[in-house]
Coordinates of C-alpha atoms and ligand atoms in Angstrom, one line a residue:
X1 CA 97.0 30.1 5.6
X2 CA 94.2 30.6 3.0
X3 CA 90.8 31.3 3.7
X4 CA 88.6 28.1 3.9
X5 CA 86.1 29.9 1.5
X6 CA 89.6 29.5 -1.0
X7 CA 90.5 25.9 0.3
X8 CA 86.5 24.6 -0.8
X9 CA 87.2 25.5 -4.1
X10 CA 88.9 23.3 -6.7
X11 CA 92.0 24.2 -9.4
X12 CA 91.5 23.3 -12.7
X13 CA 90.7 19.8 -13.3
X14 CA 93.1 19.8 -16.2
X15 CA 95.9 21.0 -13.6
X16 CA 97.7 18.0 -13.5
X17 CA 97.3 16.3 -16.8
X18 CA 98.5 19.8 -18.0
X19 CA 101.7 19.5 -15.7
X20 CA 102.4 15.6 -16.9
X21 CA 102.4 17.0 -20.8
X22 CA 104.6 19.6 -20.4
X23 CA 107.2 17.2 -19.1
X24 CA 106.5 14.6 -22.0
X25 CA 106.7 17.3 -24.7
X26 CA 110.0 18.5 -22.6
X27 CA 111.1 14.9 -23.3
X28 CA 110.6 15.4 -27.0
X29 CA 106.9 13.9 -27.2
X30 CA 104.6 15.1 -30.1
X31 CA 101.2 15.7 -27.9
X32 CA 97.9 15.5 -29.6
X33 CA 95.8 18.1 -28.0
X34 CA 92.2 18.0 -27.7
X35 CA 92.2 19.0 -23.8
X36 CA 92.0 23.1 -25.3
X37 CA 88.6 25.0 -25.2
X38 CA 89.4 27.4 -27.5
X39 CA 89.7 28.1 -31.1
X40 CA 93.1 27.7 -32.6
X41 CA 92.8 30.5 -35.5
X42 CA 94.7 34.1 -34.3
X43 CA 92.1 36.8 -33.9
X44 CA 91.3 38.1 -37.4
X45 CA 93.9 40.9 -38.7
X46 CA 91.6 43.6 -38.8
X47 CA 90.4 43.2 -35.4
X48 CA 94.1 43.5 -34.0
X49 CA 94.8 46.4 -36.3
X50 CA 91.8 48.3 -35.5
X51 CA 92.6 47.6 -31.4
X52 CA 96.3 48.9 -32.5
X53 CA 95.1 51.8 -33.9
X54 CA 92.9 52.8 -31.2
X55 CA 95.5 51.9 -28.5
X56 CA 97.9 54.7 -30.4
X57 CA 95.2 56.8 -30.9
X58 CA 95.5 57.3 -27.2
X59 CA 92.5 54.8 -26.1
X60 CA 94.6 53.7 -23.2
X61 CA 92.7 54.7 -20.3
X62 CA 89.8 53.4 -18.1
X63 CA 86.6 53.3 -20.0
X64 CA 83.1 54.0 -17.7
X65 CA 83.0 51.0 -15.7
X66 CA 80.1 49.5 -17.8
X67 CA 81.5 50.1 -21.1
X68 CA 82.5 52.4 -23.7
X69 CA 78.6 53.9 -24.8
X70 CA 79.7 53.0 -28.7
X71 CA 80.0 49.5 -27.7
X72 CA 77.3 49.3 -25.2
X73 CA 75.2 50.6 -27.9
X74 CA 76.7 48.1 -30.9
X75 CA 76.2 45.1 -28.4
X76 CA 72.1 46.0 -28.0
X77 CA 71.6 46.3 -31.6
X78 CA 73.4 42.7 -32.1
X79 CA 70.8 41.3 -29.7
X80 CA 67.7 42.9 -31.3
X81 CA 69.3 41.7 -34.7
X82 CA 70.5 38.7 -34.0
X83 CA 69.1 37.1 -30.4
X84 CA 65.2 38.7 -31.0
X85 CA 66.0 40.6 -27.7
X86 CA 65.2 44.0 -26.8
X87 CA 67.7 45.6 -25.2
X88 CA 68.9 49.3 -24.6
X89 CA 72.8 50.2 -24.1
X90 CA 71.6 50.6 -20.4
X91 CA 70.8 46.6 -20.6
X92 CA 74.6 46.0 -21.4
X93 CA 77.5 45.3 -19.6
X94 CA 80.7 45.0 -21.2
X95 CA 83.2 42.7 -19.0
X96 CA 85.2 39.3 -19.3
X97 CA 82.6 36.1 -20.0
X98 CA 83.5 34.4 -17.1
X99 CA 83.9 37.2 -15.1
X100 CA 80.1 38.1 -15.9
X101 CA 79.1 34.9 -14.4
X102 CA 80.5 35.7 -11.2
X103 CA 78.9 39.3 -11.7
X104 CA 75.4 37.6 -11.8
X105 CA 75.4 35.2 -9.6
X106 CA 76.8 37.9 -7.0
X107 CA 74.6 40.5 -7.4
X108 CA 71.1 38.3 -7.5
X109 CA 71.9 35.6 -5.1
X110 CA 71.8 35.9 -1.4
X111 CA 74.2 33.4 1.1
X112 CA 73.1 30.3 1.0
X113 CA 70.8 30.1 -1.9
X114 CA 70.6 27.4 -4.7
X115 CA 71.2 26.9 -8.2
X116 CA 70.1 24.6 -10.7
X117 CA 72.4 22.8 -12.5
X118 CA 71.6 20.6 -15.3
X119 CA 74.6 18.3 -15.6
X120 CA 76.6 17.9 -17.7
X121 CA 77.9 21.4 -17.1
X122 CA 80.5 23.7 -17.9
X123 CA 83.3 22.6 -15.1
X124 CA 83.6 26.1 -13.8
X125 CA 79.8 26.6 -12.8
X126 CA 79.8 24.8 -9.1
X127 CA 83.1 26.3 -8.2
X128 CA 81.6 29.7 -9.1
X129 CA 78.6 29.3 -8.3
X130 CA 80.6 28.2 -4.5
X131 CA 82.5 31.3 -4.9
X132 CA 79.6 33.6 -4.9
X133 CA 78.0 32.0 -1.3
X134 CA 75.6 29.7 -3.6
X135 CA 74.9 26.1 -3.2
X136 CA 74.5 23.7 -6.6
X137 CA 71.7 21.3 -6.9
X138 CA 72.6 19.3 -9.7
X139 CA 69.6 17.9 -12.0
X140 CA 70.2 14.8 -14.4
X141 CA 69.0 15.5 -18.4
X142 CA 68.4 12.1 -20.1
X143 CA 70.5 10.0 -23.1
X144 CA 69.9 13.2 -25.3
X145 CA 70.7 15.9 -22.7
X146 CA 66.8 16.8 -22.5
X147 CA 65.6 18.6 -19.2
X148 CA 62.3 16.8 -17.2
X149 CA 60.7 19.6 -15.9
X150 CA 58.5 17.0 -14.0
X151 CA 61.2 15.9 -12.2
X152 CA 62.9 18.7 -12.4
X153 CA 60.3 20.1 -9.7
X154 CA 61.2 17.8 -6.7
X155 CA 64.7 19.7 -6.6
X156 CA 63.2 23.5 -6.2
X157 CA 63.2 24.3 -2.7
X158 CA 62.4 27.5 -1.2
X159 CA 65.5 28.8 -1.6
X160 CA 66.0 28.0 -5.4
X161 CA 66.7 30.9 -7.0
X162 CA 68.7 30.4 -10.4
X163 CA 68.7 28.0 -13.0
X164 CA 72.2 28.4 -15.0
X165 CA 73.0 26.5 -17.8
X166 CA 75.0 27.2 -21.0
X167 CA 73.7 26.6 -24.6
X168 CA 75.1 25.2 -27.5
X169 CA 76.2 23.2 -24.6
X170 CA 80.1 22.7 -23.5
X171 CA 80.6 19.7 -22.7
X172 CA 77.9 18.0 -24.8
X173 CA 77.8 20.0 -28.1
X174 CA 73.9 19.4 -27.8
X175 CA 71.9 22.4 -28.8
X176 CA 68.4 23.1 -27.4
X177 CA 65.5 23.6 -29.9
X178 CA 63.1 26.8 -29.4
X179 CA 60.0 24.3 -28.2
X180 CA 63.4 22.7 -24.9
X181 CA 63.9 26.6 -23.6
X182 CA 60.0 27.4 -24.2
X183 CA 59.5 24.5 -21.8
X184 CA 62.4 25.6 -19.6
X185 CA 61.1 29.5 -19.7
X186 CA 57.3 28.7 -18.1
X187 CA 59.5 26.1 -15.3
X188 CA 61.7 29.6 -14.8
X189 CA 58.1 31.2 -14.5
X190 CA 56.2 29.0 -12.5
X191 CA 59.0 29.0 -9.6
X192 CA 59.9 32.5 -10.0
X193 CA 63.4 31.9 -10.4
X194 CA 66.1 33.5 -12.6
X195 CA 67.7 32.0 -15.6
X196 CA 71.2 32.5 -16.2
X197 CA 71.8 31.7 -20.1
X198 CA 75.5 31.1 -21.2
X199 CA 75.4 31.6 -25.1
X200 CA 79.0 32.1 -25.5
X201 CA 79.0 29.0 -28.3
X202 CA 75.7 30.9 -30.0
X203 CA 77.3 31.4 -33.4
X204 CA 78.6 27.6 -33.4
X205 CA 75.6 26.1 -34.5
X206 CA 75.9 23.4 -36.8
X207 CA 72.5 22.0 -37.0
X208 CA 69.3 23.0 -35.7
X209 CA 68.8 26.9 -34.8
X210 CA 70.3 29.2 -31.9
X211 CA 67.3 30.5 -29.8
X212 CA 67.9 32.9 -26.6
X213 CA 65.2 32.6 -23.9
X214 CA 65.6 36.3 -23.3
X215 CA 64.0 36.5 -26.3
X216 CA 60.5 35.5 -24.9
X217 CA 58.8 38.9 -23.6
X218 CA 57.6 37.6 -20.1
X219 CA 61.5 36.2 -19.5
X220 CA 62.9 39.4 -20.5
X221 CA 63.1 40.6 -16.5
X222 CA 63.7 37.4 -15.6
X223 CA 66.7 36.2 -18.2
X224 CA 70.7 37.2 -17.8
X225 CA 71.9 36.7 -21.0
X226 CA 76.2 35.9 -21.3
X227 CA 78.0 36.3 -24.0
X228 CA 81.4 37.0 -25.3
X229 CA 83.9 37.6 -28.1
X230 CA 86.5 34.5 -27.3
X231 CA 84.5 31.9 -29.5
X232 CA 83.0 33.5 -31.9
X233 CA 86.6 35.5 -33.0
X234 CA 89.4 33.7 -31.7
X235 CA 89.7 36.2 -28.9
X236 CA 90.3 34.5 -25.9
X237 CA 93.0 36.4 -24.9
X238 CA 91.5 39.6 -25.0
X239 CA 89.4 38.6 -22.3
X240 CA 86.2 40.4 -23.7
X241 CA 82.4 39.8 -23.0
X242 CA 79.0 40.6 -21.6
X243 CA 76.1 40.6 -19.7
X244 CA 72.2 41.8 -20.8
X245 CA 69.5 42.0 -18.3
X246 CA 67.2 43.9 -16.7
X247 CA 68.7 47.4 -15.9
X248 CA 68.1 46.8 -11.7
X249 CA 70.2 43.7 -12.4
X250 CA 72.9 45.7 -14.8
X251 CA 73.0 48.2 -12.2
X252 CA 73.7 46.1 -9.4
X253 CA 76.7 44.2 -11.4
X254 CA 77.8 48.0 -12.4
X255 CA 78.6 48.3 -8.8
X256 CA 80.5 45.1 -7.9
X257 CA 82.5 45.8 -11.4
X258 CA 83.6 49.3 -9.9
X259 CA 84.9 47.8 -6.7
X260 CA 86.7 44.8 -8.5
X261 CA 87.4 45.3 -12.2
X262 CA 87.2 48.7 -12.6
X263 CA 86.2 48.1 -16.0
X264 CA 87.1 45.9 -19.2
X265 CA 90.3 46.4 -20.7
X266 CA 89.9 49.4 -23.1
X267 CA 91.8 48.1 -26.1
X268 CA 89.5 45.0 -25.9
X269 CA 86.4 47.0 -26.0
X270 CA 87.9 48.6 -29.3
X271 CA 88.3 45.2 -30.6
X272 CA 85.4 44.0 -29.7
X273 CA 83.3 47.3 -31.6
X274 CA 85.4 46.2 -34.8
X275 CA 84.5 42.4 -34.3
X276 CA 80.8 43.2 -34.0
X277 CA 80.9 44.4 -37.9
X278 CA 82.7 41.6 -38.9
X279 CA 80.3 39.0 -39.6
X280 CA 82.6 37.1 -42.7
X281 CA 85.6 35.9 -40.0
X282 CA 82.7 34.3 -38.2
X283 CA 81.1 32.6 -40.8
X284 CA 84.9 31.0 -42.3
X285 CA 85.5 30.0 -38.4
X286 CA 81.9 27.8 -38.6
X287 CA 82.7 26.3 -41.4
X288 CA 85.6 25.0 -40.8
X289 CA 84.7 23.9 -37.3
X290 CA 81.8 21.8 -38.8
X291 CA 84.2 20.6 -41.1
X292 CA 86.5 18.9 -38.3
X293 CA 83.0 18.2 -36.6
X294 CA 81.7 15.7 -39.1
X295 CA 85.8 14.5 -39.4
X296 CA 85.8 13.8 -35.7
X297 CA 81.9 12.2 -35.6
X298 CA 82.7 10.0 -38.6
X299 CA 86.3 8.8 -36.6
X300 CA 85.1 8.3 -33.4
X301 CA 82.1 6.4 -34.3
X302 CA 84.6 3.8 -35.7
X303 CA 85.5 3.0 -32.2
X304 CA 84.3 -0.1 -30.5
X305 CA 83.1 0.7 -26.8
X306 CA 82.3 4.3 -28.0
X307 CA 78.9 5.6 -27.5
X308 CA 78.3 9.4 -29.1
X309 CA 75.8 12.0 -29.0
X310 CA 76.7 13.6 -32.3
X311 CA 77.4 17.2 -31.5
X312 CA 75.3 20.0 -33.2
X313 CA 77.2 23.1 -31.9
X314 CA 80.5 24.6 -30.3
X315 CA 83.4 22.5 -30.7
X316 CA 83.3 19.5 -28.5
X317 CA 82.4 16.0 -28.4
X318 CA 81.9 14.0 -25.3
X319 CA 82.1 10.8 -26.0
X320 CA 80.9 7.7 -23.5
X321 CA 82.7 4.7 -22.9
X322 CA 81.8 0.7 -21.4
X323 CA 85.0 0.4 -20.4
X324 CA 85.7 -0.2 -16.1
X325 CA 88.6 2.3 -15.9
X326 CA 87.1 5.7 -14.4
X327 CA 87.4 8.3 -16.7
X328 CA 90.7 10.3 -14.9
X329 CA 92.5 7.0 -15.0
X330 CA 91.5 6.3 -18.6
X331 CA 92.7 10.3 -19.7
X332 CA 95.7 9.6 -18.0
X333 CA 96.4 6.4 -19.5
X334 CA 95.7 8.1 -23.2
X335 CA 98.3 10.5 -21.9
X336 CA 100.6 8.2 -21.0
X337 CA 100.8 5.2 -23.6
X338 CA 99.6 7.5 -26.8
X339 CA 100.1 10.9 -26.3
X340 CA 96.4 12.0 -26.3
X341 CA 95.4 14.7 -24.3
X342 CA 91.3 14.8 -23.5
X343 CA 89.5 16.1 -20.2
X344 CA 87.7 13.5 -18.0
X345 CA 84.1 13.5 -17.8
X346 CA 83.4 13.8 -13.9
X347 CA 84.5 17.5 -13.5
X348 CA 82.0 18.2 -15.9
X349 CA 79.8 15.9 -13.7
X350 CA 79.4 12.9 -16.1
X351 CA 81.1 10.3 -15.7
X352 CA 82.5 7.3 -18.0
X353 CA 83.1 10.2 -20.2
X354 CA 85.7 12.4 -21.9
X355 CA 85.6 15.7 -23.7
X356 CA 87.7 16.1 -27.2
X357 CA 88.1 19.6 -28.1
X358 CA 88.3 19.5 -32.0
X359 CA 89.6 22.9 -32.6
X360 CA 92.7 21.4 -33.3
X361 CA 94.0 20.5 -37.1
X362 CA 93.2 17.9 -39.0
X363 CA 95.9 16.1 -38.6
X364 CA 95.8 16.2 -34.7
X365 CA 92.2 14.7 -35.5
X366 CA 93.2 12.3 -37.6
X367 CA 96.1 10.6 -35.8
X368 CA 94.8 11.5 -32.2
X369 CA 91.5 10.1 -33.0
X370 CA 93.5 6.7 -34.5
X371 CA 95.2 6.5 -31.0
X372 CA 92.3 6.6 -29.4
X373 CA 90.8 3.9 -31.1
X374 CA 94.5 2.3 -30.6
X375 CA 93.7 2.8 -26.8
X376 CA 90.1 0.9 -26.8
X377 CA 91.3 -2.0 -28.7
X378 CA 94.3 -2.3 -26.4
X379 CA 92.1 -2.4 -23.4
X380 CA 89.0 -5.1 -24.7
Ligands
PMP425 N1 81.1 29.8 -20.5 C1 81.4 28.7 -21.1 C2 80.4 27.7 -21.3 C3 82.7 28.4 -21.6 O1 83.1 27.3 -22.2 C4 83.7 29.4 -21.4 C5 85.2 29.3 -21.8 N2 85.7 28.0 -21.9 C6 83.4 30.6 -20.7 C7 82.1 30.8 -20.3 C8 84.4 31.7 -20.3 O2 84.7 32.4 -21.4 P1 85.8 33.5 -21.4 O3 87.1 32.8 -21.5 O4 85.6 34.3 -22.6 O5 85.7 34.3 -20.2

């Protein structure tokens, strides 16, 4: 029997759409994938040689639980240069994106307290957020994913204590302007709450400017800044990231590290050092991805019964839809009768909605976008 702390949370909400493709590509089915959040370019060579060279060189061990000090260091100086954030190596973490999340949330909340959750939301934030003895409060954005903080009020409660969101957003692709997160700082301030900012999409940005709330000097105490290697390099499956906060908080996540992780894997960290100077793979990455970003805009926008909120960052769109079928139903039936993989909407808390993931070819967009539009006409 499994605890019912295990039982209340929920597997991927991909799980089974995941299970029914792999038995129509077994039956000789070509898929078109736009269910994948992750880039489909290999990790740039010189990353992977640098990590090789450093594994033979003997780096093979545990690292300090925090992080080799070279990276540490590197990491701090990409946040002054590029995030406007002051940070010391002794303000860094080193550890897997989305194990830093659960790194936060454990060592600021206490049992029972509640996050804010503007939705839509990155699927994995109410499970973890669950996992880590919190309870979500969910807050609606408007038809342009824009925070009230008016309303936003009548959800705090005495025992509000984080607001977590990610930005450039997954699933949305919206990306908050400076004058949104100034807004959403003095709410943070007001209530005397902690922000948790997820800014593992902050070097997608396609229109509009990445700003990081940790940036603003009376948030720096009060802001835990994520961040991570997978997007931004095609490293996914190095499983390499990080936290930057207040030392107190560092600290505290130091600790539940030792007893869990240990540390990050050590040929990651060497990967990640080399990645951090290489600013070029990042900048070919972009452009491409704004590349399929205007291919997919300009295709879906074609469709009848489509509503879009054109994406300025990462590399999703989330379509909305008029249609009556509920959105697990109508990625099923894309599944099904044209081969289209997409994630439904409500996991992500939004729903008559689906997420494309356009970090797929141009020809997946092209053909998989054409079958979707296939779809909607079949339906009308
Ligand atoms: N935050 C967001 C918003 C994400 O989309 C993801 C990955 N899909 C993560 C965190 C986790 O990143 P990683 O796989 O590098 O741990």
């Amino acid at each position: 029997m499994v605890s019912s702390r295990v039982n209340e949370i929920n597997e991927s909400a991909t799980v089974s759409m995941s299970n029914r493709a792999a038995e129509l590509k077994a039956a000789g089915k070509t898929i078109y994938n736009f269910g994948i959040g992750e880039p489909d370019f290999t990790t740039p060579e010189e990353i992977i040689e640098y990590a090789f060279q450093s594994a033979k060189d003997g780096k093979t061990h545990y690292t300090p639980s925090a992080g080799i000090i070279e990276l540490r260091q590197k990491i701090a100086e990409k946040m002054k240069r590029k995030n406007n954030i002051q940070a010391e190596a002794s303000n860094v973490l080193v550890t897997p994106t989305k194990f830093s999340l659960n790194l936060a949330l454990y060592s600021i909340m206490d049992p029972g307290d509640e996050v804010l959750l503007p939705s839509p939301y990155y699927v994995s934030y109410p499970d973890i957020i669950k996992l880590n003895g919190g309870k979500t409060v969910t807050v609606p954005t408007d038809e342009d994913y824009e925070m009230d903080f008016d309303s936003m009020r009548k959800f705090v409660s005495p025992k509000t204590k984080v607001f977590m969101f990610n930005n450039p957003v997954n699933p949305t692709g919206k990306v908050y302007s400076e004058k949104s997160l100034r807004k959403l700082s003095d709410f943070i301030l007001e209530n005397d709450l902690y922000l948790l900012s997820d800014e593992i999409y902050e070097d997608l940005v396609y229109k509009g400017k990445m700003f990081s709330p940790g940036s603003i000097e009376e948030m720096r105490e009060k802001t835990i800044t994520l961040s991570g290697f997978s997007k931004s390099y095609a490293m996914t499956g190095w499983r390499i990231g990080y936290m930057v906060a207040d030392q107190s908080i560092i600290k505290a996540a130091n600790k539940v590290q030792q007893q869990t992780l240990t540390c990050a894997p050590s040929v990651s960290q060497y990967a990640a050092l080399k990645a951090l100077d290489d600013e070029n793979s990042v900048e070919t990455m972009k452009a491409e991805f704004m590349k399929r970003r205007d291919l997919t805009v300009s295709l879906l926008s074609e469709i009848d019964g489509l509503s879009l909120y054109e994406p300025e960052g990462a590399f999703y769109a989330f379509p909305g839809y008029s249609s009556n079928k509920n959105d697990v139903e109508l990625a099923m039936d894309l599944l099904d009768k044209q081969n289209v993989i997409v994630t439904p909407g409500s996991p992500f808390g939004a729903w008559k909605h689906f997420r494309i993931s356009y970090a797929a070819s141009e020809d997946t967009i092209r053909e998989g976008i054409s079958r979707i539009d296939k779809y909607f006409k079949s339906i009308q």
